[in-house]
mmCIF file of C-alpha atoms and ligand atoms in Angstrom:
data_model
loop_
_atom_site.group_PDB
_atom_site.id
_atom_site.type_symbol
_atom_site.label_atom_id
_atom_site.label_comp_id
_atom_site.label_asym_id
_atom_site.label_seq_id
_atom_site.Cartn_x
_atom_site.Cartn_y
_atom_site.Cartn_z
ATOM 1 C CA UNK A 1 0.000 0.000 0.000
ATOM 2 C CA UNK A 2 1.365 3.364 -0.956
ATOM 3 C CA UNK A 3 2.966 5.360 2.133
ATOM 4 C CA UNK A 4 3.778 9.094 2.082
ATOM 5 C CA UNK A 5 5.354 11.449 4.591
ATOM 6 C CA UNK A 6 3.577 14.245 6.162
ATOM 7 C CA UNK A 7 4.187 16.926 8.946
ATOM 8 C CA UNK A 8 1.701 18.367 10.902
ATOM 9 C CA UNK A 9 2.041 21.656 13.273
ATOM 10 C CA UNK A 10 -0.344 22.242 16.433
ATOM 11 C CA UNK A 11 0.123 26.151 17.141
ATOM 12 C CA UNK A 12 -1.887 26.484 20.474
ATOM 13 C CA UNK A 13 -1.984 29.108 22.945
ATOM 14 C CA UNK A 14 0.616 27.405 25.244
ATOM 15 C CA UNK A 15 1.869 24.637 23.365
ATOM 16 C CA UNK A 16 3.344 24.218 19.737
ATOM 17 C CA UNK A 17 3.606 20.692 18.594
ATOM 18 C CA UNK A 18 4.836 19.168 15.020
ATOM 19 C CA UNK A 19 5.138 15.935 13.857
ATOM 20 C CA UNK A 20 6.205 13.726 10.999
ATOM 21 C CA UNK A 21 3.610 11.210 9.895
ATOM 22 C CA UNK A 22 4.126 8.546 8.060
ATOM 23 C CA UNK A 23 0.391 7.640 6.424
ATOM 24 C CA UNK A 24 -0.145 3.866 5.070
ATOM 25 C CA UNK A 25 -3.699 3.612 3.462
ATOM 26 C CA UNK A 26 -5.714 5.262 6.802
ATOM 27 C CA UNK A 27 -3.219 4.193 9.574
ATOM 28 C CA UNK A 28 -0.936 6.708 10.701
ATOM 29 C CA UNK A 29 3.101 6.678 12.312
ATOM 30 C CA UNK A 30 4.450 9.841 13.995
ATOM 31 C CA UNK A 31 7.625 8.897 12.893
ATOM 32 C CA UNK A 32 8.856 12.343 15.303
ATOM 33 C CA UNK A 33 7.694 14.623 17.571
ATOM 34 C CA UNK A 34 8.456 17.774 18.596
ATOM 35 C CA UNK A 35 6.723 20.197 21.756
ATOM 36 C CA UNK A 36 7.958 23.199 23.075
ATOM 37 C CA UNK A 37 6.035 26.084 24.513
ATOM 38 C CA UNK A 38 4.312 28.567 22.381
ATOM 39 C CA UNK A 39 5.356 31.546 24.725
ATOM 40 C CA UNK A 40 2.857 34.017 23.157
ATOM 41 C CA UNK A 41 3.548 37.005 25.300
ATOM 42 C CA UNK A 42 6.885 37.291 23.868
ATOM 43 C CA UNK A 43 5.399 38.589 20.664
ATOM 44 C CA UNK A 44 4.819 37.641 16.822
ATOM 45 C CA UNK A 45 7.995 37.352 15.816
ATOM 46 C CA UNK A 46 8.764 35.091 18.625
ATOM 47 C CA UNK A 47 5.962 32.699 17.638
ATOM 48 C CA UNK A 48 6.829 32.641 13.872
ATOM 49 C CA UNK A 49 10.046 31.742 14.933
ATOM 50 C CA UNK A 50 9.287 29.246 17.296
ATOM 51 C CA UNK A 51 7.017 27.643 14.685
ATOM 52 C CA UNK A 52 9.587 27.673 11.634
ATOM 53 C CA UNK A 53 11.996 25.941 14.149
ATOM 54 C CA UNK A 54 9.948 23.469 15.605
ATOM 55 C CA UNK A 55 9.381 22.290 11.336
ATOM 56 C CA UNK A 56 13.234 22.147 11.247
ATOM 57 C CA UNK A 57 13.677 20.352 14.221
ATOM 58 C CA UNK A 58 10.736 17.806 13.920
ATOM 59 C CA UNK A 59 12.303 17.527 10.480
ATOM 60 C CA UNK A 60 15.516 16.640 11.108
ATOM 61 C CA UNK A 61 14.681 14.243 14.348
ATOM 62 C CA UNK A 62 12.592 12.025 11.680
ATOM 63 C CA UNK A 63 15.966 12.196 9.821
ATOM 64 C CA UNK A 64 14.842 14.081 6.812
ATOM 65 C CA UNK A 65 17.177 16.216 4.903
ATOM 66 C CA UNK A 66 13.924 18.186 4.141
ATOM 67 C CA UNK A 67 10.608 18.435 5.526
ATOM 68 C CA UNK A 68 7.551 16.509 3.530
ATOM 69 C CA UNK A 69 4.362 18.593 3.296
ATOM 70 C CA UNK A 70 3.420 21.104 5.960
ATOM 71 C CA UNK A 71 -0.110 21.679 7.163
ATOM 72 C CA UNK A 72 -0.334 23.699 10.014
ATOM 73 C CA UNK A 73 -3.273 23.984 12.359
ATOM 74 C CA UNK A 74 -4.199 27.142 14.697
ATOM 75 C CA UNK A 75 -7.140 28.756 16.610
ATOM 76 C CA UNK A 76 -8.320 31.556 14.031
ATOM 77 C CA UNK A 77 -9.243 32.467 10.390
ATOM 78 C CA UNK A 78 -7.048 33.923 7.393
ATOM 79 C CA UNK A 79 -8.969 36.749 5.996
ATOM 80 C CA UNK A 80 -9.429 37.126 2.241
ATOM 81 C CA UNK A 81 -6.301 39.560 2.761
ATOM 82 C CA UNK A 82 -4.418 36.703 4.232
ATOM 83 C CA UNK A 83 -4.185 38.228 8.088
ATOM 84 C CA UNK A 84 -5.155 35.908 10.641
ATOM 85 C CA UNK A 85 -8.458 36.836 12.655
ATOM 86 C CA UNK A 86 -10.213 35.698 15.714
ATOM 87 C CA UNK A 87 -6.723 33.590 17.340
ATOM 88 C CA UNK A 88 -6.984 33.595 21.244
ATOM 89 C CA UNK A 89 -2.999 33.751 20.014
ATOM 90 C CA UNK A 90 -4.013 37.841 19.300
ATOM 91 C CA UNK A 91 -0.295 38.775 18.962
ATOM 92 C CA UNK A 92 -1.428 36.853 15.326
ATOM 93 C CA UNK A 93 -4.290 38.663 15.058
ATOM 94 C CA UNK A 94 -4.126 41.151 11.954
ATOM 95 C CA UNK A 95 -0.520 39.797 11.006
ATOM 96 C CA UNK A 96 0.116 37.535 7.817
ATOM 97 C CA UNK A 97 1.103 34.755 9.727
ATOM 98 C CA UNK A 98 1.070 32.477 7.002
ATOM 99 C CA UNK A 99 3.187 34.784 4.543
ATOM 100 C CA UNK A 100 6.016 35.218 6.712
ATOM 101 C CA UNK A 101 5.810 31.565 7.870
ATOM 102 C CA UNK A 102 5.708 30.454 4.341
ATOM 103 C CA UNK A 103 8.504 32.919 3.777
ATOM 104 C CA UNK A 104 11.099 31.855 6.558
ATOM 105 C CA UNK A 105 10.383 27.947 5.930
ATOM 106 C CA UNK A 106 10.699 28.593 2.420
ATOM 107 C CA UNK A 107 8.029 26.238 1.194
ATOM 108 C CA UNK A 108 3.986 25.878 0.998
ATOM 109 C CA UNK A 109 1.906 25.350 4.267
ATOM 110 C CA UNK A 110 -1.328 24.467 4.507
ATOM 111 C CA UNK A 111 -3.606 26.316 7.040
ATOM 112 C CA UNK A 112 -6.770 25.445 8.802
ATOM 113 C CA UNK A 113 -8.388 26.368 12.141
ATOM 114 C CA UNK A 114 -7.987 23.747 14.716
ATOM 115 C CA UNK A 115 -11.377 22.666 15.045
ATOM 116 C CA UNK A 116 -11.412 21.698 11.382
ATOM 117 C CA UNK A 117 -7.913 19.655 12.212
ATOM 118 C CA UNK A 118 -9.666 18.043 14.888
ATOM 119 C CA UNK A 119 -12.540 17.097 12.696
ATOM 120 C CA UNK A 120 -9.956 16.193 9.905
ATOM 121 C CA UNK A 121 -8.491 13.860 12.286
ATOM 122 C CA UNK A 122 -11.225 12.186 13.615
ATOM 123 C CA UNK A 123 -12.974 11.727 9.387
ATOM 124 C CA UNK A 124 -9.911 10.109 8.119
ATOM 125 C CA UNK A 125 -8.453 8.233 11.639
ATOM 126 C CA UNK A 126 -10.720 8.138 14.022
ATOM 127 C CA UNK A 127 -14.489 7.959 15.007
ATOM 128 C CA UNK A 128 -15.646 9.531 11.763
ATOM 129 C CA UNK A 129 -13.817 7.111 9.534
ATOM 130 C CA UNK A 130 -15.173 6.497 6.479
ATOM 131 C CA UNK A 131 -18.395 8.707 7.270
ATOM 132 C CA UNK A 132 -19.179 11.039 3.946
ATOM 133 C CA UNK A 133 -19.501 13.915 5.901
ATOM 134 C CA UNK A 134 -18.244 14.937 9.336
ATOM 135 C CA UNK A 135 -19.404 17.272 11.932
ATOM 136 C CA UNK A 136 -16.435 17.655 14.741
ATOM 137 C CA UNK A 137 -17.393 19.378 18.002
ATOM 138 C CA UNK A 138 -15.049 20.839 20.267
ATOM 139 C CA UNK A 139 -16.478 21.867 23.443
ATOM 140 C CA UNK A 140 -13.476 23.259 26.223
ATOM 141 C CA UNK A 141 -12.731 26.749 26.841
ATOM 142 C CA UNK A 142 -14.441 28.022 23.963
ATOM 143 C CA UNK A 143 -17.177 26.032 21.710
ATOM 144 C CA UNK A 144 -16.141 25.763 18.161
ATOM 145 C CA UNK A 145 -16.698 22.997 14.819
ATOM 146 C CA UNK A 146 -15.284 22.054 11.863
ATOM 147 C CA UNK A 147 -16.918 19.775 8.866
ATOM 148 C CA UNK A 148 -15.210 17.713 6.832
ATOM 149 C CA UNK A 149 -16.603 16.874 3.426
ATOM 150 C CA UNK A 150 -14.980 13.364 1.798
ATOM 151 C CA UNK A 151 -11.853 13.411 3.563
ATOM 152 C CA UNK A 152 -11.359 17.281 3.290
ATOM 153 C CA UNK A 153 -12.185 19.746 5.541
ATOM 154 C CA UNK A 154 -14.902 22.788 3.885
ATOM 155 C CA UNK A 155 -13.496 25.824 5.715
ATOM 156 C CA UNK A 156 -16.151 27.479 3.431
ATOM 157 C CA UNK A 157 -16.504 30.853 1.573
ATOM 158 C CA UNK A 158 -14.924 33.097 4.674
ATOM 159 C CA UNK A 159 -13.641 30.474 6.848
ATOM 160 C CA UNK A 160 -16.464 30.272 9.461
ATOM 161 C CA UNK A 161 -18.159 26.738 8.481
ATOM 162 C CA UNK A 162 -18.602 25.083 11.770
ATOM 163 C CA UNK A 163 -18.434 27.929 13.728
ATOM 164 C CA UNK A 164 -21.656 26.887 15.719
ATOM 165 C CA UNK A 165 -20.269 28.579 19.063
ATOM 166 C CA UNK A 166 -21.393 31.929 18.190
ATOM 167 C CA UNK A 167 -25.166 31.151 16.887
ATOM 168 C CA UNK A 168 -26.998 33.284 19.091
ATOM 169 C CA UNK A 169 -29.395 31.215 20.691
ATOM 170 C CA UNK A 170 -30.228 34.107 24.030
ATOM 171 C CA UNK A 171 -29.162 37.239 21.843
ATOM 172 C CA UNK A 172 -31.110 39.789 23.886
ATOM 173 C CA UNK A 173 -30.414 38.484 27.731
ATOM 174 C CA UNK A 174 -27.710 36.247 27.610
ATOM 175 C CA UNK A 175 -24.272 36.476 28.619
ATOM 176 C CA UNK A 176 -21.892 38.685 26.828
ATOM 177 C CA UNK A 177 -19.932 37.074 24.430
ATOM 178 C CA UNK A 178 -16.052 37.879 22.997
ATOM 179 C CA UNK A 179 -17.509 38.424 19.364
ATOM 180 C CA UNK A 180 -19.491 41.686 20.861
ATOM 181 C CA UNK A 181 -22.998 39.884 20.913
ATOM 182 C CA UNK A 182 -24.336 38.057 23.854
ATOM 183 C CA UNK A 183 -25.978 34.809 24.339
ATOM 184 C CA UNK A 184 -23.741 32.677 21.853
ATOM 185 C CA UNK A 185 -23.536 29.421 22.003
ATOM 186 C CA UNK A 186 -20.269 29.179 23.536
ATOM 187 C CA UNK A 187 -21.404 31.680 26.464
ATOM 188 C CA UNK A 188 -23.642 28.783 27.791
ATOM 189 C CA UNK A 189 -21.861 25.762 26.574
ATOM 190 C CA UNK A 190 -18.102 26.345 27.252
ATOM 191 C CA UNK A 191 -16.520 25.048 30.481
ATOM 192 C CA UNK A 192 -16.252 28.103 32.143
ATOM 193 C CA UNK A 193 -19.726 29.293 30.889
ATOM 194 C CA UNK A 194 -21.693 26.302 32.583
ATOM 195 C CA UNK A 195 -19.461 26.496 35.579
ATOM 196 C CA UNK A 196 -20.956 30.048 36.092
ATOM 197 C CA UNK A 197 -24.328 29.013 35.087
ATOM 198 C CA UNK A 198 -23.853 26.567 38.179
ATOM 199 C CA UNK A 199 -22.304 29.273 40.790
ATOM 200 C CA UNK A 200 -25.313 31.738 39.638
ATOM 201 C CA UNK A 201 -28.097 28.706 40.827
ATOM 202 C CA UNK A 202 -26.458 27.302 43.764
ATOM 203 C CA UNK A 203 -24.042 29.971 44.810
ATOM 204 C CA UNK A 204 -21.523 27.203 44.925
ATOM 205 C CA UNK A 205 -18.028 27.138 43.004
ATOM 206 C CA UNK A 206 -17.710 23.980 41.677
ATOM 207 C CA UNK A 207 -15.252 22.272 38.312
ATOM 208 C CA UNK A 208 -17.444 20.878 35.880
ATOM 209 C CA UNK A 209 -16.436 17.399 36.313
ATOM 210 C CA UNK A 210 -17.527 17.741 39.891
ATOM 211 C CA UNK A 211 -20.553 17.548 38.595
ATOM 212 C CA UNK A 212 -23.081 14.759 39.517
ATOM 213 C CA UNK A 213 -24.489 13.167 36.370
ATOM 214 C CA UNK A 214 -28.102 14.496 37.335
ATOM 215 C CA UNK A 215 -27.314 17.787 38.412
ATOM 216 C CA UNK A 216 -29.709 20.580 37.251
ATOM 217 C CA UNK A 217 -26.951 22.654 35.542
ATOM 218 C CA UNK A 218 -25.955 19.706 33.837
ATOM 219 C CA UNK A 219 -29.407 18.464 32.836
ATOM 220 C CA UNK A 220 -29.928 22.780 31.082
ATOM 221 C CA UNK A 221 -26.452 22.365 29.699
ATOM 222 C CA UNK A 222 -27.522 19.324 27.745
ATOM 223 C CA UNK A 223 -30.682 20.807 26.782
ATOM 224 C CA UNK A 224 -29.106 23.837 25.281
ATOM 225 C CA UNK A 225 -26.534 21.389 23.742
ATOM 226 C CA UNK A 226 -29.520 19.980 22.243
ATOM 227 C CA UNK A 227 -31.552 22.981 20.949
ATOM 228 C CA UNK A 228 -27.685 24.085 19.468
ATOM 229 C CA UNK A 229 -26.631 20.693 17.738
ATOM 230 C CA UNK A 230 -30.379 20.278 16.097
ATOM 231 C CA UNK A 231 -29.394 23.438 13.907
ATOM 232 C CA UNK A 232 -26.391 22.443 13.105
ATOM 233 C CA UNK A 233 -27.688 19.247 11.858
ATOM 234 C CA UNK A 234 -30.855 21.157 10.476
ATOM 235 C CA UNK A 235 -28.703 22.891 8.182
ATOM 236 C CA UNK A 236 -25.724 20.377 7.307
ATOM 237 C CA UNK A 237 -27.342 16.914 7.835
ATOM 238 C CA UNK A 238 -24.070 15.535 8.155
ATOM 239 C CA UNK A 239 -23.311 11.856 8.613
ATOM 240 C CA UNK A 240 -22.088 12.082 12.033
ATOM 241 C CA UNK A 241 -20.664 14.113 14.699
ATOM 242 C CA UNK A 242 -17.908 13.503 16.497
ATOM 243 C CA UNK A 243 -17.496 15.087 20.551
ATOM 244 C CA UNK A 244 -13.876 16.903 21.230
ATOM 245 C CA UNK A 245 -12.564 18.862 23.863
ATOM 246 C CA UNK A 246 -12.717 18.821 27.570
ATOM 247 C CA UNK A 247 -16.840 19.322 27.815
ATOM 248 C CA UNK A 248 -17.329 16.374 25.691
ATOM 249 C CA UNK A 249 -15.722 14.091 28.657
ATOM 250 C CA UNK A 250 -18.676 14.737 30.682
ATOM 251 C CA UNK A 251 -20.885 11.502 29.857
ATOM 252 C CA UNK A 252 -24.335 13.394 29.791
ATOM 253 C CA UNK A 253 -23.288 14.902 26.494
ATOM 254 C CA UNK A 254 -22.745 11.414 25.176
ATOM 255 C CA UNK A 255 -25.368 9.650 27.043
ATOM 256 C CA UNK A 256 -28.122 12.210 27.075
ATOM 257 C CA UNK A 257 -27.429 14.731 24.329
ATOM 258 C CA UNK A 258 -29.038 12.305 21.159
ATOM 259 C CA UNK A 259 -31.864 12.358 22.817
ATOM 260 C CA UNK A 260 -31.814 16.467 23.662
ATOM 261 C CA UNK A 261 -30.731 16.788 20.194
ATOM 262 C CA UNK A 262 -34.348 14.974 18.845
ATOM 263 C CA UNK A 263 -36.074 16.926 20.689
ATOM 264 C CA UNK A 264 -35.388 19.467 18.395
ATOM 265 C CA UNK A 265 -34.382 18.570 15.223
ATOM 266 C CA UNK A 266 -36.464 18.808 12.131
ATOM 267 C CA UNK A 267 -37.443 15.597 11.764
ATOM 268 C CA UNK A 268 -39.511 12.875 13.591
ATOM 269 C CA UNK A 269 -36.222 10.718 14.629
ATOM 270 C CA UNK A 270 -32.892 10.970 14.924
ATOM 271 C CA UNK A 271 -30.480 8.928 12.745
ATOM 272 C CA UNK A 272 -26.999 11.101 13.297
ATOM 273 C CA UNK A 273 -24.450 9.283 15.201
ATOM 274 C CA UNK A 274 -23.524 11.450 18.074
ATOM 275 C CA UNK A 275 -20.009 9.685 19.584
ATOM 276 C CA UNK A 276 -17.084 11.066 21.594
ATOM 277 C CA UNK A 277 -13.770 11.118 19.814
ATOM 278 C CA UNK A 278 -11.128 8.026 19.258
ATOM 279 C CA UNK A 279 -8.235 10.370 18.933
ATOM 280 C CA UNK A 280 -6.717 12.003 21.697
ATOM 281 C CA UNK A 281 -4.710 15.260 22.326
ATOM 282 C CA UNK A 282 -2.952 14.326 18.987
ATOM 283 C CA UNK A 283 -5.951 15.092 16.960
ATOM 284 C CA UNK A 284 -4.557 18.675 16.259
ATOM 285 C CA UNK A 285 -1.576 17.698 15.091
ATOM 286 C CA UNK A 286 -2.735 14.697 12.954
ATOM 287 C CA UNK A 287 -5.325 16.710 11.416
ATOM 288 C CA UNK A 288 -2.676 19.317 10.635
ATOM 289 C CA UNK A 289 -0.745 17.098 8.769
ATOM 290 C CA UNK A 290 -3.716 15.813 6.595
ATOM 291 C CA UNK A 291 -4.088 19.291 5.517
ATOM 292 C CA UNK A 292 -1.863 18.555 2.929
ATOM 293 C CA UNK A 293 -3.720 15.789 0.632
ATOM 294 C CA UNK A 294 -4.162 16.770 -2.482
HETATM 295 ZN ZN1 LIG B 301 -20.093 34.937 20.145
#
């Protein structure tokens, strides 16, 4: 079976990983990895630095005279002008990141935003293997998607497809959001956001996974998960949707979301697969590197 090389770059807020990938039909080797830290205070020149060295060093620990294809993944959007928008990285934020990457590594990168690495990943690896179309969720810190279409991820027309965190589902007394309108999705189903949502009931501090399974907070959280995924799947009707990110640990999701999602979907059943991930924290970086098929 025909094997090719890839290498795949994770730029996250504190971490920046690579990788060299060796891909034999659907099964992938890191044949080397590389992590340091992303240190994003010290500035944009810092991070395009750290970034071009962590493709030379990945490189050369795989024992390539030359790196194979480069996809990198990273929170964010190019605009139409090539500047990045919308990275929680926002020393990126209005710079051509990929112009003076491309520039200093002296080759072609391919870009995506994370979420669409993640739900790369997961299509062509993992729990979306094989599936026509994929819907990947990521659910941590922030809420954000990505959709793969036949083994390639549809960033689509300005780079927002998937971006289901900021429908506004409460846009008149919700929560203020980041994006300068309130009530988005990701104001009620990030971490942090239900974590609130469970101080402002109880008075009580607690960490999400501290959660009892029935708790009330819970129980609204998976509602709104519902009422959120149903247009999602409204719109897209993809084949199935994949679970990532810290959130998407907590088994209600998993166990009780299908059934919040039916509630409200257009349609007297639900047929979409709604699974947690197979891929771990490596998901990023694998997807990264699949960036590059042409
Ligand atoms: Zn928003």
């Amino acid at each position: 079976m025909k094997d090719t090389l890839r290498l795949g770059v994770d730029l996250g807020g504190t971490k920046t990983e690579a990788v060299v990938l060796r891909v034999t039909g659907d099964e992938p080797e890191i044949l080397a990895k590389h992590r340091v830290p992303t240190e994003r205070d010290r500035g944009y020149d810092h991070v395009v630095q750290t970034v071009a060295s962590a493709i030379d060093a990945v490189t050369a620990a795989a024992g390539l005279a030359e790196p194979p294809p480069i996809g990198v993944g990273m929170p964010g959007a190019i605009t139409r002008a090539g500047l990045i928008k919308n990275s929680n990285t926002t020393c990126l934020n209005g710079r051509p990141f990929r112009a003076d990457l491309t520039a200093r590594v002296g080759r072609p990168i391919a870009f995506d935003n994370d979420a669409n690495c993640f739900a790369l990943a997961e299509a062509v690896f993992g729990a979306g293997r094989g599936a026509e179309v994929v819907f990947g969720v990521i659910m941590g810190t922030g809420v954000g998607g990505g959709v793969v279409v036949r083994g390639r991820a549809w960033s689509g027309l300005q780079g927002i497809a998937g971006e289901w965190g900021h429908i506004p589902l409460e846009p008149r007394d919700g929560e203020p959001c980041y994006c300068g309108r309130r009530g988005c999705v990701e104001t009620m189903l990030s971490g942090p956001s239900i974590e609130r949502a469970h101080e402002r009931r109880t008075g009580e501090r607690r960490a999400l996974r501290e959660l009892a399974p029935d708790d009330p907070t819970l129980e609204a959280a998976v509602e709104i998960f519902g009422r959120a995924l149903a247009i999602v799947i409204d719109v897209l009707d993809p084949s199935i949707v994949v679970l990532g990110g810290g959130v998407s640990n907590v088994a209600a999701f998993t166990e009780r979301g299908p059934a919040a999602v039916a509630r409200w979907v257009f349609n007297d059943e639900l047929q979409t697969p709604i699974v947690k991930h197979a891929i771990g924290d490596s998901a990023g970086v694998l997807g990264a590197a699949m960036l590059t098929r042409v």
